[in-house]
């Protein structure tokens, strides 16, 4: 059953405690717009058209940046397409990786068709079955507060589904130029020497 939480409120409170060591990877479409709505940050990396890749990009960052906290925020359609990545994440077990799936049980970018989470698929149960040690489904404000504590104070990997309502919201887009977005993120993380695409700030 879809939730009653508002997606932008959820993302805003998830990101409020972030520090300069928090790297955020946003899934394509609405998840990226939600993260941007909470405040553009050069340490946000949004996938604009790469469906199913978000969790694996988070895994790559978590393993190569073990001193940073990596927070993946994506949707149920993206997570379902990349569901095999959960098994790899469980196997690698990065302690600094958290995945939050904004689950409205529909493909918002293609017309609202129901995803499998509208039926019998439970993403938190799938994540737990792969061996990810911290998993759960969030439906209430109290559970959301507990999730925030877990993300910022407990070790990972962890994967949580947050049941949200369907909403038609204004798209607040991050930088859409892929080369620029990549360079901006690399420079913010690694310094000016990391620019490979001509970024000048």
Short mmCIF file of C-alpha atoms in Angstrom, two decimals:
data_model
loop_
_atom_site.label_atom_id
_atom_site.label_comp_id
_atom_site.label_asym_id
_atom_site.label_seq_id
_atom_site.Cartn_x
_atom_site.Cartn_y
_atom_site.Cartn_z
CA UNK A 1 0.00 0.00 0.00
CA UNK A 2 1.36 3.41 -0.97
CA UNK A 3 2.23 5.75 1.85
CA UNK A 4 1.02 9.09 3.15
CA UNK A 5 4.38 10.81 3.50
CA UNK A 6 5.23 13.70 1.17
CA UNK A 7 8.34 12.93 -0.85
CA UNK A 8 9.92 16.39 -0.68
CA UNK A 9 9.35 16.61 3.07
CA UNK A 10 11.00 13.21 3.44
CA UNK A 11 14.05 14.19 1.39
CA UNK A 12 14.40 17.55 3.14
CA UNK A 13 14.55 15.95 6.57
CA UNK A 14 16.84 13.18 5.33
CA UNK A 15 19.34 15.73 4.07
CA UNK A 16 19.06 18.26 6.90
CA UNK A 17 21.75 16.57 9.08
CA UNK A 18 24.23 16.10 6.21
CA UNK A 19 27.81 17.23 6.73
CA UNK A 20 30.54 18.21 4.24
CA UNK A 21 31.48 14.51 4.24
CA UNK A 22 28.08 13.40 2.96
CA UNK A 23 27.93 12.42 -0.72
CA UNK A 24 24.43 12.12 -2.17
CA UNK A 25 23.58 10.09 -5.25
CA UNK A 26 20.09 10.71 -6.61
CA UNK A 27 18.21 8.43 -8.97
CA UNK A 28 16.75 9.61 -12.22
CA UNK A 29 13.63 11.74 -12.43
CA UNK A 30 11.65 12.66 -9.37
CA UNK A 31 14.33 11.57 -6.88
CA UNK A 32 16.80 13.97 -8.51
CA UNK A 33 14.23 16.77 -8.49
CA UNK A 34 13.53 16.09 -4.79
CA UNK A 35 17.22 16.25 -3.85
CA UNK A 36 17.61 19.47 -5.83
CA UNK A 37 14.54 20.95 -4.13
CA UNK A 38 16.21 20.33 -0.77
CA UNK A 39 19.12 22.51 -1.89
CA UNK A 40 21.59 22.24 -4.73
CA UNK A 41 24.98 21.01 -3.54
CA UNK A 42 28.06 20.17 -5.62
CA UNK A 43 28.37 16.96 -3.58
CA UNK A 44 25.07 15.78 -5.04
CA UNK A 45 25.36 13.59 -8.12
CA UNK A 46 22.10 13.02 -9.95
CA UNK A 47 21.44 10.41 -12.60
CA UNK A 48 19.30 12.01 -15.24
CA UNK A 49 18.76 9.07 -17.58
CA UNK A 50 20.68 6.15 -16.07
CA UNK A 51 17.91 3.94 -14.74
CA UNK A 52 18.93 1.06 -12.49
CA UNK A 53 22.44 2.38 -11.84
CA UNK A 54 22.02 4.55 -8.77
CA UNK A 55 22.80 2.02 -6.04
CA UNK A 56 25.89 0.77 -7.90
CA UNK A 57 27.25 4.29 -8.31
CA UNK A 58 26.71 4.70 -4.59
CA UNK A 59 28.61 1.46 -4.00
CA UNK A 60 31.50 2.67 -6.14
CA UNK A 61 31.72 5.92 -4.22
CA UNK A 62 31.43 4.17 -0.86
CA UNK A 63 34.29 1.78 -1.62
CA UNK A 64 36.61 4.43 -3.07
CA UNK A 65 35.76 7.08 -0.46
CA UNK A 66 35.63 5.09 2.79
CA UNK A 67 35.96 8.23 4.93
CA UNK A 68 32.83 9.76 3.38
CA UNK A 69 29.21 8.95 4.07
CA UNK A 70 27.35 7.96 0.89
CA UNK A 71 23.58 8.34 0.79
CA UNK A 72 21.67 7.01 -2.22
CA UNK A 73 18.17 8.41 -2.69
CA UNK A 74 16.23 6.81 -5.50
CA UNK A 75 12.81 5.56 -6.55
CA UNK A 76 11.20 2.14 -6.58
CA UNK A 77 11.32 1.83 -10.37
CA UNK A 78 15.07 2.48 -10.42
CA UNK A 79 15.71 0.12 -7.51
CA UNK A 80 13.63 -2.64 -9.08
CA UNK A 81 15.61 -2.35 -12.32
CA UNK A 82 18.88 -2.54 -10.37
CA UNK A 83 17.71 -5.05 -7.77
CA UNK A 84 20.70 -7.34 -8.36
CA UNK A 85 22.93 -4.56 -7.06
CA UNK A 86 21.60 -5.25 -3.56
CA UNK A 87 23.28 -8.65 -3.56
CA UNK A 88 26.59 -7.09 -4.58
CA UNK A 89 26.26 -4.40 -1.92
CA UNK A 90 25.58 -7.07 0.70
CA UNK A 91 28.66 -8.99 -0.46
CA UNK A 92 30.97 -5.93 -0.43
CA UNK A 93 29.32 -4.59 2.75
CA UNK A 94 30.51 -0.96 2.77
CA UNK A 95 29.92 0.45 6.25
CA UNK A 96 29.41 3.97 4.85
CA UNK A 97 26.57 3.30 2.38
CA UNK A 98 22.87 3.94 2.98
CA UNK A 99 20.15 3.50 0.37
CA UNK A 100 16.74 5.13 0.69
CA UNK A 101 14.09 4.11 -1.83
CA UNK A 102 11.22 6.58 -2.23
CA UNK A 103 8.47 4.09 -2.98
CA UNK A 104 5.24 5.47 -4.46
CA UNK A 105 4.56 2.14 -6.18
CA UNK A 106 4.54 3.62 -9.68
CA UNK A 107 6.72 4.62 -12.59
CA UNK A 108 6.33 8.37 -12.30
CA UNK A 109 8.40 9.24 -15.37
CA UNK A 110 6.40 7.16 -17.82
CA UNK A 111 2.80 7.81 -16.85
CA UNK A 112 2.19 6.28 -13.45
CA UNK A 113 2.09 2.60 -14.30
CA UNK A 114 2.20 0.46 -11.13
CA UNK A 115 5.55 -1.05 -10.17
CA UNK A 116 5.93 -4.46 -8.58
CA UNK A 117 5.95 -2.84 -5.12
CA UNK A 118 2.26 -2.11 -5.69
CA UNK A 119 1.86 -5.88 -5.61
CA UNK A 120 3.75 -8.49 -3.69
CA UNK A 121 7.34 -7.18 -3.93
CA UNK A 122 8.77 -5.87 -0.66
CA UNK A 123 12.08 -4.09 -1.36
CA UNK A 124 13.15 -4.06 2.29
CA UNK A 125 12.57 -7.82 2.49
CA UNK A 126 14.55 -8.31 -0.72
CA UNK A 127 17.42 -6.26 0.69
CA UNK A 128 17.35 -8.26 3.93
CA UNK A 129 17.34 -11.53 2.00
CA UNK A 130 20.52 -10.50 0.15
CA UNK A 131 22.27 -10.05 3.48
CA UNK A 132 22.15 -6.28 3.95
CA UNK A 133 22.13 -6.00 7.74
CA UNK A 134 19.97 -2.91 8.26
CA UNK A 135 16.71 -2.75 6.33
CA UNK A 136 13.17 -1.60 6.87
CA UNK A 137 10.06 0.06 5.55
CA UNK A 138 9.10 3.54 6.73
CA UNK A 139 5.47 4.70 6.73
CA UNK A 140 5.22 7.26 9.55
CA UNK A 141 7.00 10.39 10.76
CA UNK A 142 8.19 8.51 13.84
CA UNK A 143 9.70 5.79 11.65
CA UNK A 144 11.30 8.48 9.49
CA UNK A 145 13.00 9.97 12.55
CA UNK A 146 14.33 6.53 13.44
CA UNK A 147 15.60 6.13 9.89
CA UNK A 148 17.51 9.41 10.10
CA UNK A 149 19.16 8.26 13.32
CA UNK A 150 20.12 5.00 11.65
CA UNK A 151 21.58 6.68 8.57
CA UNK A 152 23.69 9.19 10.47
CA UNK A 153 24.63 7.15 13.54
CA UNK A 154 24.68 3.47 12.55
CA UNK A 155 26.99 1.59 10.23
CA UNK A 156 25.90 0.23 6.90
CA UNK A 157 25.22 -1.02 4.49
CA UNK A 158 21.58 -0.27 4.96
CA UNK A 159 18.58 -0.12 2.66
CA UNK A 160 15.18 1.30 3.55
CA UNK A 161 12.00 1.80 1.57
CA UNK A 162 10.01 4.91 2.44
CA UNK A 163 6.39 4.63 1.38
CA UNK A 164 5.30 7.97 -0.09
CA UNK A 165 2.17 9.26 -1.76
CA UNK A 166 1.91 10.02 -5.45
CA UNK A 167 2.27 13.75 -6.09
CA UNK A 168 2.54 15.92 -9.20
CA UNK A 169 5.28 18.41 -8.30
CA UNK A 170 7.29 21.05 -10.11
CA UNK A 171 10.51 19.59 -11.51
CA UNK A 172 13.47 21.38 -9.94
CA UNK A 173 16.32 20.10 -12.04
CA UNK A 174 19.99 19.75 -11.14
CA UNK A 175 22.60 20.58 -13.80
CA UNK A 176 21.59 18.57 -16.87
CA UNK A 177 24.90 18.78 -18.73
CA UNK A 178 26.52 15.46 -17.88
CA UNK A 179 30.14 16.58 -18.35
CA UNK A 180 29.57 19.66 -16.23
CA UNK A 181 27.73 17.71 -13.52
CA UNK A 182 30.49 15.06 -13.36
CA UNK A 183 33.25 17.67 -13.17
CA UNK A 184 31.42 19.71 -10.58
CA UNK A 185 31.06 16.66 -8.35
CA UNK A 186 34.66 15.52 -8.88
CA UNK A 187 36.07 18.97 -8.07
CA UNK A 188 33.91 19.32 -4.96
CA UNK A 189 35.10 15.91 -3.78
CA UNK A 190 38.72 15.80 -4.97
CA UNK A 191 39.78 19.38 -5.70
CA UNK A 192 40.53 21.39 -8.83
CA UNK A 193 43.05 18.84 -10.09
CA UNK A 194 40.17 16.44 -10.68
CA UNK A 195 38.66 18.54 -13.50
CA UNK A 196 38.77 16.61 -16.75
CA UNK A 197 36.00 18.28 -18.72
CA UNK A 198 36.90 21.93 -18.56
CA UNK A 199 34.96 22.91 -15.45
CA UNK A 200 35.84 26.42 -14.34
CA UNK A 201 33.35 26.93 -11.54
#
